[in-house]
Coordinates of C-alpha atoms in Angstrom, one line a residue:
M1 CA 25.1 10.2 -18.7
D2 CA 25.8 12.0 -16.1
N3 CA 23.2 11.8 -12.8
S4 CA 25.8 13.6 -10.2
L5 CA 24.2 16.4 -11.1
E6 CA 22.1 17.3 -9.1
I7 CA 19.1 18.7 -11.9
R8 CA 15.3 19.0 -10.3
F9 CA 12.4 20.0 -11.9
W10 CA 9.0 19.4 -12.4
P11 CA 5.6 20.6 -13.6
L12 CA 3.9 23.7 -12.6
V13 CA 0.7 23.5 -12.0
P14 CA -0.5 20.0 -10.0
C15 CA -2.5 18.1 -13.4
L16 CA -4.0 19.0 -16.7
Q17 CA -7.5 19.4 -16.8
E18 CA -8.8 17.4 -19.1
G19 CA -8.3 18.3 -22.5
A20 CA -4.7 20.1 -21.9
D21 CA -2.3 20.1 -25.2
R22 CA 1.1 22.2 -23.1
I23 CA 2.6 21.0 -19.6
P24 CA 4.5 24.0 -18.2
L25 CA 7.7 22.7 -16.5
A26 CA 10.5 24.7 -13.7
I27 CA 14.6 23.1 -14.7
E28 CA 16.5 23.6 -11.8
M29 CA 20.5 23.1 -11.7
P30 CA 23.8 23.8 -10.1
V31 CA 25.6 27.2 -11.2
G32 CA 29.6 26.6 -11.7
E33 CA 28.9 25.6 -15.4
D34 CA 29.0 28.7 -17.5
S35 CA 27.4 26.0 -20.7
F36 CA 24.6 25.9 -18.2
S37 CA 22.7 28.5 -19.5
A38 CA 22.1 27.2 -23.0
F39 CA 20.7 23.4 -23.4
S40 CA 19.2 21.1 -24.9
F41 CA 15.9 18.3 -23.4
T42 CA 14.6 16.0 -24.3
L43 CA 11.3 14.8 -22.5
Q44 CA 9.8 11.7 -22.5
I45 CA 6.0 10.8 -21.0
E46 CA 5.9 7.6 -19.9
N47 CA 2.9 5.6 -18.9
L48 CA 2.1 1.4 -17.7
G49 CA 5.8 1.3 -19.3
R50 CA 4.5 2.9 -23.0
V51 CA 6.5 5.4 -24.4
I52 CA 3.7 7.9 -25.3
D53 CA 5.1 11.1 -26.4
C54 CA 8.5 11.9 -27.2
L55 CA 8.9 16.0 -27.5
E56 CA 12.3 18.0 -28.4
G57 CA 12.9 21.0 -27.1
E58 CA 15.4 23.9 -28.4
P59 CA 18.0 25.3 -26.0
I60 CA 16.6 27.8 -23.8
R61 CA 18.2 30.7 -21.6
S62 CA 18.3 30.9 -17.7
L63 CA 15.3 33.2 -16.2
S64 CA 16.1 33.9 -13.2
Q65 CA 18.9 32.6 -10.7
T66 CA 18.2 31.0 -6.7
T67 CA 20.5 29.9 -3.9
G68 CA 23.1 28.2 -5.6
F69 CA 20.4 27.4 -9.3
L70 CA 20.0 28.3 -11.8
R71 CA 16.4 28.3 -13.0
F72 CA 14.8 27.9 -16.4
E73 CA 11.4 27.6 -17.5
Q74 CA 9.3 26.2 -20.7
E75 CA 6.2 25.2 -21.5
I76 CA 6.1 21.9 -23.0
T77 CA 3.9 21.3 -26.1
L78 CA 2.2 17.8 -25.9
T79 CA 0.9 16.3 -29.5
K80 CA -2.0 15.3 -27.6
P81 CA -3.4 15.6 -24.7
L82 CA -3.5 12.6 -22.1
K83 CA -5.9 10.2 -20.8
T84 CA -7.9 12.2 -18.5
G85 CA -8.0 9.2 -15.2
S86 CA -4.1 8.8 -15.5
G87 CA -0.9 9.4 -14.2
Y88 CA 2.8 9.9 -16.3
G89 CA 5.9 9.9 -15.4
L90 CA 8.4 12.4 -17.3
Y91 CA 11.5 11.7 -17.8
L92 CA 13.8 14.8 -18.4
T93 CA 17.2 14.2 -20.8
I94 CA 19.3 17.8 -21.1
T95 CA 21.8 17.7 -23.0
F96 CA 24.8 20.7 -22.5
P97 CA 26.5 22.1 -25.5
D98 CA 29.8 20.0 -24.6
G99 CA 27.5 17.1 -25.4
S100 CA 26.7 15.3 -22.0
N101 CA 24.5 15.3 -20.5
T102 CA 22.0 14.1 -17.3
E103 CA 18.6 12.8 -16.7
A104 CA 15.8 14.0 -14.6
K105 CA 12.6 13.0 -13.1
S106 CA 9.1 13.7 -11.9
A107 CA 5.3 12.6 -13.0
I108 CA 1.9 14.9 -13.8
D109 CA -1.4 13.6 -14.0
V110 CA -4.6 14.1 -15.6
E111 CA -7.2 14.2 -12.4
P112 CA -9.3 17.4 -11.8
N113 CA -10.6 15.9 -8.7
Q114 CA -8.6 14.4 -6.7
V115 CA -7.1 15.7 -3.7
R116 CA -3.4 16.1 -2.5
Y117 CA -3.1 18.1 0.5
G118 CA -0.7 20.5 1.6
F119 CA 0.3 23.3 4.0
L120 CA 0.8 26.6 4.9
T121 CA 2.1 28.7 8.1
G122 CA 4.3 31.3 7.5
F123 CA 2.5 34.8 7.3
K124 CA 4.3 37.1 8.9
T125 CA 6.3 40.0 7.1
E126 CA 9.6 37.9 5.8
D127 CA 7.3 35.5 4.7
S128 CA 6.7 36.4 1.4
V129 CA 11.1 36.3 0.6
S130 CA 10.8 33.5 0.7
R131 CA 7.2 32.7 -0.7
N132 CA 8.2 31.2 -4.0
S133 CA 10.7 28.5 -2.6
A134 CA 7.2 27.5 -0.5
L135 CA 4.9 27.1 -3.3
D136 CA 7.5 25.6 -5.8
F137 CA 7.9 22.8 -3.2
L138 CA 4.3 22.2 -2.5
L139 CA 4.5 21.7 -6.7
Q140 CA 6.9 19.8 -6.2
Q141 CA 4.2 17.8 -4.0
H142 CA 1.8 17.9 -6.6
C143 CA -0.7 20.0 -4.1
T144 CA -4.0 20.7 -5.2
H145 CA -5.0 21.9 -2.6
V146 CA -3.3 23.8 0.5
Q147 CA -4.5 24.3 4.7
F148 CA -3.5 27.5 5.6
Y149 CA -2.6 26.8 8.8
D150 CA -3.6 30.0 11.6
W151 CA -3.7 33.3 9.5
S152 CA -6.9 35.0 11.2
Y153 CA -6.9 37.3 13.9
R154 CA -9.4 35.9 15.8
P155 CA -11.3 32.3 15.8
H156 CA -14.4 34.5 16.6
Q157 CA -13.3 36.9 14.1
Y158 CA -11.5 36.8 10.8
E159 CA -11.1 40.5 10.2
I160 CA -9.3 42.5 12.2
E161 CA -10.2 46.3 12.5
P162 CA -9.1 49.0 10.4
I163 CA -8.2 51.3 13.7
Q164 CA -6.3 47.9 15.6
F165 CA -3.2 48.0 12.1
D166 CA 0.0 48.9 14.5
Q167 CA 1.5 49.0 10.7
G168 CA -0.1 48.3 7.2
K169 CA -2.1 45.6 7.8
K170 CA -0.6 43.1 10.7
Y171 CA -1.7 41.4 13.9
R172 CA -1.8 38.8 16.1
D173 CA -3.7 36.1 16.3
L174 CA -4.6 34.0 19.8
M175 CA -1.7 32.3 20.6
G176 CA 1.1 35.4 19.2
K177 CA 1.7 34.2 15.9
S178 CA 2.5 37.1 13.8
V179 CA 0.2 37.7 10.6
D180 CA 0.6 39.6 7.6
L181 CA -2.8 39.9 5.9
S182 CA -0.4 41.3 2.9
V183 CA 2.3 37.7 3.0
V184 CA -1.9 35.9 3.0
K185 CA -3.0 37.7 0.0
Q186 CA -0.1 36.8 -2.0
S187 CA -0.1 33.2 -1.1
V188 CA -3.4 32.8 -2.2
E189 CA -2.4 34.8 -5.2
G190 CA 0.7 32.4 -5.4
L191 CA -0.8 29.6 -5.3
Q192 CA -4.2 30.3 -7.6
H193 CA -2.0 31.7 -10.6
H194 CA -0.2 27.5 -10.4
G195 CA -4.1 26.0 -10.3
M196 CA -3.9 25.4 -6.8
K197 CA -6.6 25.8 -4.3
A198 CA -6.3 28.2 -1.2
L199 CA -8.0 27.3 1.9
A200 CA -8.5 28.9 4.9
Y201 CA -8.4 27.6 8.5
G202 CA -11.5 27.5 10.1
A203 CA -12.0 26.4 13.1
V204 CA -16.1 24.8 12.9
Y205 CA -17.1 26.7 16.7
A206 CA -14.1 27.5 18.5
A207 CA -14.1 31.2 20.6
S208 CA -11.7 33.1 22.9
K209 CA -12.9 33.4 26.5
E210 CA -14.1 36.4 25.8
Y211 CA -16.1 36.7 22.9
L212 CA -18.0 33.1 24.9
Q213 CA -18.5 35.2 28.2
D214 CA -19.6 38.8 26.0
H215 CA -22.0 35.6 24.3
P216 CA -23.5 32.6 26.6
E217 CA -25.8 31.7 24.5
Q218 CA -23.6 31.0 21.9
G219 CA -21.9 28.8 23.9
L220 CA -21.9 24.3 24.6
Y221 CA -21.0 23.3 27.8
A222 CA -21.2 20.0 29.6
F223 CA -22.8 18.4 31.2
G224 CA -24.1 21.0 33.7
G225 CA -22.9 24.0 32.2
K226 CA -19.3 24.2 32.2
P227 CA -18.0 25.3 29.5
I228 CA -15.7 23.3 27.1
D229 CA -11.8 24.6 25.4
L230 CA -9.1 23.9 24.0
I231 CA -6.3 24.3 26.4
D232 CA -7.6 27.6 28.2
K233 CA -7.5 29.6 24.5
F234 CA -10.4 27.9 21.8
F235 CA -14.1 27.8 23.5
I236 CA -17.1 26.0 22.2
M237 CA -19.4 27.1 20.2
N238 CA -22.6 25.6 19.3
I239 CA -22.7 24.9 16.1
A240 CA -26.7 24.3 15.7
E241 CA -28.8 25.6 13.4
G242 CA -30.7 28.5 14.6
N243 CA -28.0 29.5 16.6
Q244 CA -26.2 32.7 16.5
W245 CA -23.2 30.6 16.9
R246 CA -23.6 29.1 13.0
K247 CA -24.4 32.8 11.3
R248 CA -21.9 34.1 13.2
I249 CA -18.5 31.5 11.8
L250 CA -20.5 31.4 8.2
D251 CA -20.3 35.6 8.2
Q252 CA -15.9 34.6 8.7
Y253 CA -16.0 32.2 5.5
C254 CA -17.3 34.7 3.5
Y255 CA -14.6 37.4 4.4
A256 CA -12.4 34.6 4.2
T257 CA -14.0 33.5 0.8
D258 CA -15.3 36.9 -0.5
T259 CA -12.7 39.7 0.9
L260 CA -9.7 37.6 0.6
G261 CA -10.3 35.6 -2.1
F262 CA -9.9 32.1 -0.8
D263 CA -11.2 29.3 -2.9
G264 CA -13.2 27.7 0.3
I265 CA -12.2 26.5 4.4
H266 CA -10.8 24.1 6.1
M267 CA -13.5 23.8 8.4
D268 CA -11.7 22.0 11.0
T269 CA -13.1 19.9 14.6
Y270 CA -11.5 19.1 17.7
G271 CA -12.4 15.6 17.7
Y272 CA -14.4 16.7 21.2
P273 CA -17.7 17.3 22.1
K274 CA -19.4 14.5 20.6
I275 CA -23.0 15.3 22.5
A276 CA -22.6 18.6 24.7
F277 CA -25.3 21.3 26.1
D278 CA -26.5 24.6 25.2
N279 CA -27.3 27.4 27.7
E280 CA -30.5 25.5 28.3
Q281 CA -29.1 22.4 28.8
K282 CA -30.5 20.8 26.0
P283 CA -27.9 18.1 24.1
V284 CA -26.3 19.1 21.1
Y285 CA -25.5 16.0 19.0
L286 CA -22.3 17.3 16.7
D287 CA -21.9 14.7 13.9
R288 CA -25.7 15.5 12.8
E289 CA -25.0 19.7 13.2
F290 CA -21.2 19.0 11.2
V291 CA -23.1 17.6 8.3
S292 CA -26.2 20.0 8.4
L293 CA -22.8 23.4 8.8
I294 CA -21.5 21.3 5.9
N295 CA -24.4 21.5 3.6
A296 CA -25.4 25.0 4.7
W297 CA -21.3 26.6 3.3
A298 CA -21.4 24.9 0.2
K299 CA -24.3 26.5 -1.0
H300 CA -21.1 29.2 -0.4
G301 CA -18.9 27.3 -2.8
N302 CA -18.1 23.3 -2.2
E303 CA -14.4 23.7 -2.3
N304 CA -14.2 23.1 1.3
I305 CA -13.4 19.8 3.4
F306 CA -14.5 19.4 6.8
N307 CA -11.5 17.7 9.9
N308 CA -13.8 14.1 11.3
V309 CA -11.1 13.6 14.3
G310 CA -10.0 10.1 14.4
G311 CA -12.6 9.0 12.2
W312 CA -15.8 10.8 13.5
P313 CA -17.8 10.9 12.5
A314 CA -16.8 10.5 8.5
D315 CA -19.3 8.3 8.1
L316 CA -21.8 11.0 8.3
T317 CA -19.8 13.1 7.0
A318 CA -18.7 11.8 3.7
K319 CA -21.8 12.2 2.3
A320 CA -22.3 16.0 2.2
N321 CA -20.5 18.4 0.5
Q322 CA -17.6 19.1 -0.2
K323 CA -14.0 17.7 -1.4
A324 CA -12.7 14.6 0.6
V325 CA -13.0 12.4 3.2
Y326 CA -10.1 13.9 5.2
I327 CA -9.4 12.3 8.8
E328 CA -6.9 13.4 11.4
V329 CA -4.8 9.6 12.8
W330 CA -5.3 9.2 16.5
D331 CA -5.0 6.4 18.4
P332 CA -6.0 4.2 19.1
H333 CA -5.7 4.0 15.0
T334 CA -2.0 3.2 15.9
Q335 CA -1.0 0.8 13.9
Y336 CA -0.6 -0.2 9.8
R337 CA -4.5 -2.1 9.5
H338 CA -6.1 0.5 11.2
L339 CA -4.5 3.0 8.3
R340 CA -6.1 0.3 6.2
Q341 CA -9.2 0.3 7.9
L342 CA -9.7 3.7 8.4
I343 CA -9.6 3.9 4.3
Q344 CA -10.9 1.1 3.1
N345 CA -13.8 2.2 5.3
H346 CA -14.6 5.6 3.4
R347 CA -13.0 4.8 -0.2
G348 CA -16.3 3.6 -0.9
F349 CA -18.2 7.4 -0.4
G350 CA -17.1 8.8 -4.7
K351 CA -14.5 11.2 -2.6
P352 CA -10.8 11.6 -2.7
V353 CA -9.3 10.0 0.4
V354 CA -7.0 12.2 3.0
L355 CA -5.4 11.1 5.7
A356 CA -3.7 13.9 7.7
A357 CA -1.3 11.0 9.4
Y358 CA 1.9 13.1 11.1
S359 CA 5.0 11.7 11.3
R360 CA 6.2 11.7 14.8
S361 CA 9.3 10.2 14.4
F362 CA 10.2 14.0 12.7
K363 CA 9.3 15.8 16.2
E364 CA 12.4 15.2 18.3
S365 CA 14.6 17.5 17.2
G366 CA 17.0 16.8 20.8
T367 CA 17.2 13.2 20.2
L368 CA 16.3 12.6 16.3
D369 CA 17.4 9.1 14.4
R370 CA 17.5 11.3 11.0
K371 CA 18.3 8.1 9.4
K372 CA 14.9 6.0 11.1
A373 CA 12.7 9.0 10.1
L374 CA 13.3 9.2 6.9
A375 CA 12.4 4.9 7.4
S376 CA 9.3 5.5 8.5
T377 CA 8.0 8.8 6.6
C378 CA 9.0 6.2 3.5
L379 CA 6.4 3.5 4.9
L380 CA 3.5 5.8 6.3
M381 CA 3.2 7.5 2.5
A382 CA 3.8 3.3 0.3
S383 CA 1.0 1.9 3.9
T384 CA -1.5 5.3 3.0
Y385 CA -1.3 5.5 -1.2
A386 CA -1.0 1.5 -1.6
Q387 CA -5.0 1.8 -0.2
G388 CA -6.1 4.0 -2.5
A389 CA -5.8 7.9 -0.6
T390 CA -2.8 10.2 0.3
P391 CA -1.3 12.3 3.1
L392 CA -1.5 15.8 4.4
L393 CA 2.3 16.4 5.4
F394 CA 4.9 18.3 3.1
G395 CA 4.3 22.4 3.0
E396 CA 5.7 25.1 4.7
N397 CA 9.9 25.7 4.6
G398 CA 10.3 22.3 2.8
G399 CA 9.0 21.0 6.0
I400 CA 6.8 18.0 8.0
L401 CA 4.2 17.6 9.8
T402 CA 5.2 15.9 13.3
Q403 CA 2.3 17.4 15.4
P404 CA -1.6 19.1 14.9
Y405 CA 0.2 22.2 16.0
Y406 CA 1.1 22.9 12.5
V407 CA 3.7 26.0 13.4
D408 CA 5.8 23.1 15.2
Y409 CA 6.4 22.0 11.6
T410 CA 9.5 20.7 10.9
P411 CA 12.5 21.2 8.3
L412 CA 13.6 17.8 5.9
R413 CA 16.6 18.1 4.3
Q414 CA 17.4 18.3 0.7
E415 CA 18.2 14.7 0.8
E416 CA 15.6 14.0 2.0
R417 CA 12.8 16.1 0.0
N418 CA 14.3 14.3 -2.8
L419 CA 13.4 10.9 -1.7
L420 CA 10.2 11.4 -0.2
T421 CA 9.3 13.3 -3.1
S422 CA 10.1 10.5 -5.2
Y423 CA 7.6 8.6 -3.7
T424 CA 5.2 11.7 -3.8
D425 CA 6.4 10.8 -8.0
F426 CA 5.8 7.6 -8.0
S427 CA 2.1 7.6 -6.8
I428 CA 1.4 10.6 -9.6
Q429 CA 2.6 8.7 -12.2
Y430 CA 0.4 5.6 -11.4
C431 CA -2.1 6.7 -10.2
Q432 CA -4.8 4.4 -11.9
L433 CA -3.4 1.7 -9.9
L434 CA -3.4 2.9 -7.1
F435 CA -6.2 5.3 -6.8
G436 CA -8.2 3.6 -10.3
N437 CA -12.6 4.1 -9.2
D438 CA -13.1 0.4 -10.1
L439 CA -10.6 -1.1 -8.1
V440 CA -12.0 -3.3 -4.9
D441 CA -9.5 -4.2 -2.5
V442 CA -9.6 -8.5 -2.3
T443 CA -6.6 -9.0 -0.5
E444 CA -9.0 -11.1 1.9
S445 CA -10.9 -13.8 -0.5
F446 CA -8.2 -13.9 -2.9
A447 CA -4.6 -13.5 -1.3
F448 CA -5.7 -15.0 2.0
G449 CA -7.0 -17.6 4.0
E450 CA -8.4 -21.2 3.5
N451 CA -9.7 -19.8 -0.2
R452 CA -7.0 -17.5 -1.8
E453 CA -6.0 -17.6 -4.9
F454 CA -2.9 -16.2 -5.0
E455 CA 0.0 -17.9 -3.6
F456 CA 2.7 -15.9 -2.2
S457 CA 5.3 -17.8 -1.3
I458 CA 9.4 -15.6 -0.4
P459 CA 11.5 -18.1 -2.0
P460 CA 15.2 -19.2 -0.9
Q461 CA 18.6 -16.8 -0.9
E462 CA 22.3 -18.2 -0.4
N463 CA 23.4 -16.9 2.8
T464 CA 20.5 -14.7 4.1
D465 CA 18.0 -16.8 6.6
L466 CA 14.6 -15.6 5.4
S467 CA 12.7 -18.7 7.8
E468 CA 11.8 -16.7 10.4
I469 CA 10.2 -14.3 7.6
G470 CA 6.6 -14.6 6.5
I471 CA 4.1 -13.1 4.7
S472 CA 1.2 -10.8 6.3
F473 CA -2.2 -9.6 6.1
E474 CA -2.6 -6.3 8.5
G475 CA 0.7 -4.9 7.6
L476 CA 3.0 -6.8 10.8
P477 CA 6.8 -6.3 11.4
D478 CA 9.5 -8.6 10.0
T479 CA 6.6 -9.3 7.4
L480 CA 5.7 -8.9 2.9
W481 CA 3.3 -7.3 3.6
P482 CA 0.6 -7.4 0.1
I483 CA -2.4 -5.4 -0.8
V484 CA -4.0 -6.3 -3.9
H485 CA -6.3 -4.5 -5.4
M486 CA -8.5 -5.5 -8.9
D487 CA -10.8 -4.1 -11.6
K488 CA -12.0 -6.0 -14.8
K489 CA -8.6 -5.4 -16.9
L490 CA -5.9 -4.8 -14.2
I491 CA -5.0 -7.1 -10.5
V492 CA -1.9 -4.7 -9.1
I493 CA -0.6 -5.6 -5.6
N494 CA 1.1 -4.0 -3.7
L495 CA 4.6 -5.4 -1.4
I496 CA 5.3 -3.4 1.6
N497 CA 8.6 -4.6 3.3
L498 CA 8.7 -5.0 6.7
I499 CA 11.9 -6.8 7.2
G500 CA 14.0 -6.5 10.3
Q501 CA 11.1 -4.0 12.0
K502 CA 10.6 -4.6 15.4
D503 CA 6.8 -2.9 15.4
S504 CA 3.9 -2.2 12.7
L505 CA 2.8 1.4 15.1
W506 CA 2.7 4.0 11.6
N507 CA 4.9 7.4 13.3
L508 CA 7.9 5.5 15.4
E509 CA 11.0 5.1 14.1
K510 CA 11.9 2.5 11.7
E511 CA 14.7 0.6 10.6
P512 CA 17.0 1.4 6.9
L513 CA 15.7 -2.0 5.4
D514 CA 18.9 -3.5 5.1
K515 CA 17.5 -7.4 4.2
E516 CA 15.9 -7.4 0.9
A517 CA 14.1 -11.0 -0.2
G518 CA 12.3 -11.2 -2.3
I519 CA 8.8 -13.1 -3.9
T520 CA 7.3 -15.4 -5.4
I521 CA 3.6 -14.8 -6.6
Q522 CA 0.8 -17.6 -8.4
I523 CA -1.6 -16.1 -9.7
P524 CA -4.3 -18.4 -11.3
P525 CA -4.4 -17.3 -15.5
Y526 CA -7.9 -14.5 -15.1
S527 CA -7.2 -13.9 -19.4
P528 CA -6.5 -16.0 -22.4
S529 CA -2.8 -13.6 -22.1
M530 CA -1.7 -11.7 -18.9
H531 CA 1.0 -9.3 -19.1
F532 CA 3.3 -8.5 -15.7
F533 CA 4.9 -5.4 -15.0
M534 CA 6.9 -3.7 -11.6
A535 CA 7.9 -1.0 -10.6
S536 CA 9.2 1.1 -7.8
P537 CA 10.1 4.3 -6.9
Q538 CA 13.5 3.5 -5.8
I539 CA 13.9 1.3 -8.5
D540 CA 15.5 3.3 -12.6
N541 CA 13.3 6.7 -11.1
G542 CA 10.0 4.6 -10.9
R543 CA 10.2 3.3 -14.5
A544 CA 7.6 0.6 -15.1
H545 CA 9.7 -3.5 -15.9
K546 CA 7.9 -6.0 -17.3
L547 CA 8.2 -9.5 -15.8
L548 CA 8.6 -12.6 -17.6
G549 CA 5.8 -15.0 -16.5
R550 CA 5.7 -18.9 -16.7
Q551 CA 3.1 -20.7 -15.9
A552 CA 3.2 -23.3 -12.4
E553 CA 1.5 -25.5 -10.6
G554 CA -0.5 -23.6 -8.4
L555 CA -3.4 -23.9 -5.9
R556 CA -6.1 -24.4 -8.1
G557 CA -4.4 -25.7 -11.2
M558 CA -2.5 -24.1 -14.0
A559 CA -1.4 -20.5 -12.5
W560 CA 1.2 -18.6 -13.9
E561 CA 4.2 -17.2 -11.7
I562 CA 6.5 -15.0 -11.0
T563 CA 9.5 -13.4 -8.9
I564 CA 11.1 -10.7 -8.0
D565 CA 15.0 -11.3 -6.1
A566 CA 14.7 -8.6 -4.6
L567 CA 11.9 -5.4 -2.9
P568 CA 13.1 -1.9 -1.8
V569 CA 10.3 -1.1 0.5
W570 CA 7.7 -0.7 -1.7
T571 CA 7.5 -2.0 -4.7
L572 CA 4.1 -2.3 -7.8
V573 CA 3.2 -4.7 -9.5
W574 CA 0.5 -5.7 -11.2
A575 CA -1.3 -7.3 -14.2
E576 CA -2.8 -7.1 -17.1
L577 CA -6.3 -8.5 -18.4

């Protein structure tokens, strides 16, 4: 099999709906060989190490040509619907007329309630040319929801008056960014055509200085009456029920959904103030008003996401009528254990948890060490997925977020996209092991401490000193970090390799892995027969491999013992009970 050819393929929908019997696929391959204009293929569908379906396709021909690539689209008919709540690896083997073949990998799940978030920021006239490639990248990341960042005319007035349009429907927003409303609409329609939800960015309480001056009774103030602002451009308004600002912002939301066709709103906040004062210096408690506002807008449609900056006030807003618990991560949540804490504190509300944890390691272009930035992002993604949440990282122009002003994203190189996409694919393929509703985190009780029942140890390796390497509960540097979940049928162990790292700060550069340690795991026999498997996005295209379990003397008597000789950055181990 010739895997030197750069073949890419992905589903043209972010996930399958329950009962779906077809998967639409896009396939791209390099231009340069006449034989590439026709080929046959085999699509193998795998779930947790088992082949679920194997489908053969007739030769198909090129539909279009992009820069350096031929593009094909094909709809695959399943022999039976895939199971709801499960993820599947898609392995495409392409055979060319001369008999040569090559393999490519993607994934799909049947999980209509999951939220995988992406972003778009480019709405200039010329961005319409690259819109299809942006949508392809979002589909490659399996994004179910996409935030349109900074698209409106003003934060308090989304629609510009027709007389103010210079040519067509074009304008500059409050930050001076050019917007062509036709490109906004084109992007909304393009996402919806592929089953993705388009969410309009809409800060819940931001207005221009001029608007506040004209409507001081709608503002929020510090004690003493000083207006509260962000960078002297965005002034904080009073969202309290009964204040005219609430009606104003809900009217803007209606314009976004009813006139422009957005599916919902990304309801943004800035993290402060938490308590402020109205124009009569009466206190306003924003956490309560956020919940009231979310629920008021949800009567118009609940395909919305609210931003809990730093995790506040997620304990309240998680109960409100919205699609996900969305947390923008800031200090003091700087370490891997803080990501775990944020996710574990909010998974119990029955909604997907999304972290906006910006990959600062990719930010400084002048001094950027891209290998270390890539290593950092891989660890960030693994740490987020392993705890049962998803990250907001990817979007416009194949870019990655590095800061809260999304316009200043960093474009990724193709080889970086390929590796990070393999992590996303892996999270889709094994979604029931990562996001299953019945899974409970038992790391503290089963894997660590005096009363633990599992045992983790690092076996010695020839010519490698591993004496200083440990097993950590909190994702400490220079350790292996196990995260354990269980339900009545499964034990799931995520192993994250932090060997060689100098710190546990999630958004700083990290060393590429250059020392692979092994691990031995002992687990009591919780059922008469237990079957063990492992997989990694960096091993065999994410395929599952069965592990040999052997009986050994464990902490509490007889145990099943498994050994993995070399751990990459992220390894998933599970036992079927």
